[in-house]
Structure formats: C-alpha cells, structure tokens
mmCIF file of C-alpha atoms in Angstrom:
data_model
loop_
_atom_site.group_PDB
_atom_site.id
_atom_site.type_symbol
_atom_site.label_atom_id
_atom_site.label_comp_id
_atom_site.label_asym_id
_atom_site.label_seq_id
_atom_site.Cartn_x
_atom_site.Cartn_y
_atom_site.Cartn_z
ATOM 1 C CA MET F 285 -26.467 -43.044 18.123
ATOM 2 C CA ALA F 286 -26.840 -41.623 14.766
ATOM 3 C CA MET F 287 -25.531 -38.466 16.403
ATOM 4 C CA LEU F 288 -22.582 -40.089 17.478
ATOM 5 C CA LEU F 289 -21.800 -41.636 14.429
ATOM 6 C CA LEU F 290 -22.570 -38.514 11.797
ATOM 7 C CA ALA F 291 -20.937 -35.810 14.604
ATOM 8 C CA PRO F 292 -17.012 -37.036 13.441
ATOM 9 C CA MET F 293 -18.315 -36.206 9.435
ATOM 10 C CA LEU F 294 -18.985 -33.017 10.060
ATOM 11 C CA LEU F 295 -16.111 -32.173 11.571
ATOM 12 C CA LEU F 296 -14.035 -33.538 9.147
ATOM 13 C CA GLU F 297 -16.350 -30.934 6.974
ATOM 14 C CA ALA F 298 -16.040 -27.630 8.939
ATOM 15 C CA PRO F 299 -14.299 -25.046 7.812
ATOM 16 C CA SER F 300 -10.471 -23.790 8.165
ATOM 17 C CA LEU F 301 -10.567 -20.923 10.787
ATOM 18 C CA ALA F 302 -6.614 -20.952 10.469
ATOM 19 C CA GLN F 303 -5.397 -17.187 9.030
ATOM 20 C CA SER F 304 -2.671 -15.612 8.063
ATOM 21 C CA LEU F 305 -1.633 -12.963 10.427
ATOM 22 C CA PHE F 306 2.062 -11.116 11.781
ATOM 23 C CA ASP F 307 3.592 -11.526 15.153
ATOM 24 C CA ARG F 308 4.138 -8.065 14.769
ATOM 25 C CA PRO F 309 2.547 -6.000 11.924
ATOM 26 C CA PRO F 310 4.062 -3.338 10.072
ATOM 27 C CA THR F 311 3.299 -0.078 11.191
ATOM 28 C CA ARG F 312 5.890 2.212 10.041
ATOM 29 C CA VAL F 313 4.233 2.735 6.489
ATOM 30 C CA THR F 314 5.134 6.196 4.879
ATOM 31 C CA ILE F 315 4.207 8.220 1.660
ATOM 32 C CA HIS F 316 6.995 10.613 -0.028
ATOM 33 C CA ASN F 317 5.850 13.086 -2.901
ATOM 34 C CA PRO F 318 9.144 15.082 -3.766
ATOM 35 C CA GLU F 319 7.680 17.318 -6.505
ATOM 36 C CA ALA F 320 4.689 18.873 -4.731
ATOM 37 C CA THR F 321 3.111 21.345 -6.533
ATOM 38 C CA GLU F 322 -0.099 20.801 -8.363
ATOM 39 C CA GLY F 323 0.365 19.372 -11.882
ATOM 40 C CA LEU F 324 3.326 18.755 -11.660
ATOM 41 C CA ARG F 325 4.741 14.769 -12.820
ATOM 42 C CA ASN F 326 4.935 12.831 -9.605
ATOM 43 C CA ARG F 327 6.669 10.151 -7.889
ATOM 44 C CA THR F 328 5.088 8.953 -5.727
ATOM 45 C CA THR F 329 6.470 6.566 -3.659
ATOM 46 C CA ILE F 330 5.268 4.300 -0.116
ATOM 47 C CA THR F 331 7.600 3.004 1.723
ATOM 48 C CA VAL F 332 6.839 0.168 4.181
ATOM 49 C CA VAL F 333 9.619 -1.409 7.069
ATOM 50 C CA VAL F 334 8.495 -5.017 8.033
ATOM 51 C CA PRO F 335 9.537 -5.759 10.895
ATOM 52 C CA GLU F 336 12.367 -8.531 11.897
ATOM 53 C CA ASP F 337 10.115 -9.883 14.050
ATOM 54 C CA ALA F 338 6.891 -10.165 11.915
ATOM 55 C CA GLY F 339 6.705 -13.421 12.059
ATOM 56 C CA ASN F 340 5.401 -13.827 8.065
ATOM 57 C CA ALA F 341 5.883 -12.007 5.254
ATOM 58 C CA LEU F 342 3.795 -8.739 4.054
ATOM 59 C CA ARG F 343 1.572 -9.607 0.585
ATOM 60 C CA SER F 344 -0.685 -6.605 -0.283
ATOM 61 C CA ILE F 345 -0.691 -3.501 0.977
ATOM 62 C CA VAL F 346 -4.368 -2.019 0.857
ATOM 63 C CA LEU F 347 -4.564 2.407 0.462
ATOM 64 C CA ARG F 348 -8.017 3.459 0.648
ATOM 65 C CA GLN F 349 -7.868 7.354 -0.106
ATOM 66 C CA LEU F 350 -10.148 9.875 2.457
ATOM 67 C CA PRO F 351 -12.907 12.162 1.068
ATOM 68 C CA ASN F 352 -11.787 14.186 -1.102
ATOM 69 C CA ILE F 353 -13.156 16.081 -3.797
ATOM 70 C CA ASP F 354 -10.306 15.574 -6.302
ATOM 71 C CA GLN F 355 -8.955 11.405 -6.937
ATOM 72 C CA TRP F 356 -5.000 11.085 -6.411
ATOM 73 C CA ASP F 357 -3.439 10.447 -9.785
ATOM 74 C CA TRP F 358 -1.212 6.887 -9.561
ATOM 75 C CA GLY F 359 -0.145 6.866 -12.887
ATOM 76 C CA ARG F 360 -1.011 4.362 -15.389
ATOM 77 C CA SER F 361 2.393 2.583 -15.644
ATOM 78 C CA GLU F 362 3.871 -0.719 -13.370
ATOM 79 C CA PRO F 363 5.230 0.190 -10.238
ATOM 80 C CA ARG F 364 8.565 -0.069 -9.509
ATOM 81 C CA VAL F 365 9.977 -1.723 -6.296
ATOM 82 C CA TYR F 366 13.295 -1.033 -4.577
ATOM 83 C CA PHE F 367 14.233 -2.734 -1.048
ATOM 84 C CA GLY F 368 16.312 -0.237 1.118
ATOM 85 C CA ASP F 369 15.845 3.271 3.020
ATOM 86 C CA TYR F 370 14.181 6.007 0.877
ATOM 87 C CA SER F 371 15.943 7.492 -1.899
ATOM 88 C CA LEU F 372 15.146 10.410 -4.382
ATOM 89 C CA ARG F 373 16.222 8.993 -6.737
ATOM 90 C CA GLY F 374 15.535 5.074 -6.212
ATOM 91 C CA ARG F 375 14.738 3.712 -9.308
ATOM 92 C CA GLY F 376 13.244 0.107 -8.239
ATOM 93 C CA ALA F 377 12.841 -2.683 -10.483
ATOM 94 C CA THR F 378 9.133 -3.812 -12.465
ATOM 95 C CA GLY F 379 7.839 -7.016 -12.225
ATOM 96 C CA LEU F 380 7.751 -7.133 -8.000
ATOM 97 C CA ALA F 381 4.154 -5.164 -7.600
ATOM 98 C CA SER F 382 1.102 -5.050 -9.720
ATOM 99 C CA ALA F 383 -1.203 -1.834 -8.363
ATOM 100 C CA VAL F 384 -4.826 -2.169 -9.338
ATOM 101 C CA VAL F 385 -6.399 1.517 -9.010
ATOM 102 C CA SER F 386 -11.018 1.708 -8.180
ATOM 103 C CA ASP F 387 -11.110 5.456 -9.551
ATOM 104 C CA SER F 388 -14.626 5.199 -7.860
ATOM 105 C CA GLU F 389 -13.411 4.102 -4.559
ATOM 106 C CA GLY F 390 -10.458 5.789 -4.290
ATOM 107 C CA VAL F 391 -8.467 2.447 -3.102
ATOM 108 C CA LEU F 392 -5.458 1.528 -4.500
ATOM 109 C CA ASN F 393 -4.388 -2.354 -4.033
ATOM 110 C CA ILE F 394 -0.305 -3.251 -4.059
ATOM 111 C CA GLN F 395 0.095 -7.081 -4.575
ATOM 112 C CA LEU F 396 3.732 -8.025 -4.174
ATOM 113 C CA THR F 397 5.383 -11.152 -5.815
ATOM 114 C CA PRO F 398 7.201 -12.251 -4.134
ATOM 115 C CA ALA F 399 5.909 -11.682 -0.252
ATOM 116 C CA VAL F 400 8.429 -9.033 1.243
ATOM 117 C CA GLN F 401 10.192 -11.364 3.871
ATOM 118 C CA PRO F 402 10.816 -9.566 7.472
ATOM 119 C CA GLY F 403 13.780 -7.514 8.167
ATOM 120 C CA GLN F 404 13.414 -5.669 4.602
ATOM 121 C CA THR F 405 12.236 -2.238 4.247
ATOM 122 C CA LEU F 406 10.039 -2.250 1.411
ATOM 123 C CA ASN F 407 9.626 1.208 -1.982
ATOM 124 C CA VAL F 408 7.467 0.907 -4.281
ATOM 125 C CA VAL F 409 7.120 3.511 -6.605
ATOM 126 C CA PHE F 410 4.766 5.524 -8.598
ATOM 127 C CA ARG F 411 5.030 8.225 -11.709
ATOM 128 C CA GLY F 412 1.561 9.724 -12.126
ATOM 129 C CA PHE F 413 0.259 13.576 -11.643
ATOM 130 C CA ASN F 414 -0.429 15.711 -8.853
ATOM 131 C CA PRO F 415 -4.043 16.623 -8.516
ATOM 132 C CA ASP F 416 -5.124 20.186 -8.003
ATOM 133 C CA SER F 417 -3.567 21.697 -4.408
ATOM 134 C CA SER F 418 -5.610 19.967 -1.742
ATOM 135 C CA ILE F 419 -3.998 17.516 1.166
ATOM 136 C CA TYR F 420 -4.576 14.199 -0.030
ATOM 137 C CA GLN F 421 -4.888 11.377 3.246
ATOM 138 C CA TRP F 422 -5.292 7.427 2.941
ATOM 139 C CA SER F 423 -5.415 5.022 5.200
ATOM 140 C CA THR F 424 -3.544 1.634 4.942
ATOM 141 C CA GLU F 425 -4.219 -1.954 5.352
ATOM 142 C CA LEU F 426 -1.485 -4.405 5.629
ATOM 143 C CA LEU F 427 -2.099 -8.068 4.659
ATOM 144 C CA ALA F 428 0.361 -10.978 5.361
ATOM 145 C CA ASP F 429 1.257 -13.299 2.870
ATOM 146 C CA GLY F 430 -0.978 -16.751 2.648
ATOM 147 C CA GLU F 431 -4.468 -18.440 2.797
ATOM 148 C CA ASP F 432 -7.242 -15.670 4.373
ATOM 149 C CA PRO F 433 -4.899 -13.191 5.982
ATOM 150 C CA VAL F 434 -5.950 -11.002 8.704
ATOM 151 C CA ARG F 435 -5.871 -6.999 7.409
ATOM 152 C CA TYR F 436 -3.836 -4.878 10.044
ATOM 153 C CA VAL F 437 -4.728 -1.556 9.904
ATOM 154 C CA GLY F 438 -2.327 0.745 8.975
ATOM 155 C CA PRO F 439 -1.121 4.674 10.109
ATOM 156 C CA THR F 440 -3.344 7.236 7.630
ATOM 157 C CA LEU F 441 -1.119 8.915 4.996
ATOM 158 C CA ARG F 442 -0.855 12.646 4.063
ATOM 159 C CA SER F 443 0.687 14.146 0.938
ATOM 160 C CA THR F 444 -0.016 17.672 0.573
ATOM 161 C CA VAL F 445 -0.322 18.973 -2.949
ATOM 162 C CA TYR F 446 0.383 23.690 -3.348
ATOM 163 C CA GLU F 447 -0.697 26.058 -5.735
ATOM 164 C CA GLN F 448 1.474 26.799 -8.650
ATOM 165 C CA ASP F 449 4.128 30.152 -7.656
ATOM 166 C CA PRO F 450 3.098 32.794 -10.700
ATOM 167 C CA PHE F 451 6.095 33.894 -9.655
ATOM 168 C CA ARG F 452 8.535 30.875 -9.663
#
C-alpha cells in the first residue's frame, strides 16, 4: 500500500529526459584559410549551413584538433560573424559569437548569440598566424539550441599550411 502512495511522488522527482535536438542536423561544415603559408597572418573562417528543415537553431560548434605536433593559432581577438555564402573579404560583426580555446586539449568551443536559425549560412572568422607547415585536421560537433543538447558529429575539417617559398 505504501508503494502505491509513494509511486506518484517518485515520478514527480524523476529527472527530465527531454533533450534539444535537430530534426535534420547541419552537415555542411567547411574551413577556409586563404593564406596558407607558414608564419603568415591568417583569416580562418568556419562556415556552417543550417538546413531549412533543421527543426532547431544552432547554439554552438566544437572543433577538436586531431593529433599534430603544432596547435592551430585561432588568435586572441573575438571572432567576427557574418551570414550568407563564404566570401574571401567577408568582414562580419563582433558580439555574435564567443570562442574558448583549450590549448592543452586542442579544443575550440564557439558559442553563438543569438542561436543561428534554420535556413541560414553562418561564417565565423578568426584572425591568427599560421603554424609550421603541415596538414591540420579537426573533428566537429554541432549542438542545438536549448537545454541538454544532443551532440551531433559533423565532418572532419582539413587545412594545409605550406612552407615558406624562399624564391617568393
């Protein structure tokens, strides 16, 4: 009898299993680095296309650098954001994204404020310097807007940095 009385109270205290998710997650994620020579100033841009039928807004992007001797330099300034197709000269505005870099783990966490709505193409621009010549790669994760978001695995991004040409 006591179990029958306690059961409804236990159900009220059960944690919520609801999670924020995409109906169709973003899968078109690219990286652009127009100046690919070591030691030169870069303008690295991450582009994400949020599908029209995503069902939820994009709140954050996580890039984890795959093993490499050198870490990528994302720069020290706040990232800039612009919308639409990637443009070599796209400037963007500040205050729409914040980035936290964990150098020890090679993780870049980009928080978008406000979240990017379905049907938009987002470009996040970083200014830093190219590391030594090599091929740099990152795994990507995309998180929907809301509480307890599901982590969606995106494509692997790749950028190549070339040696300085002594005859240039």
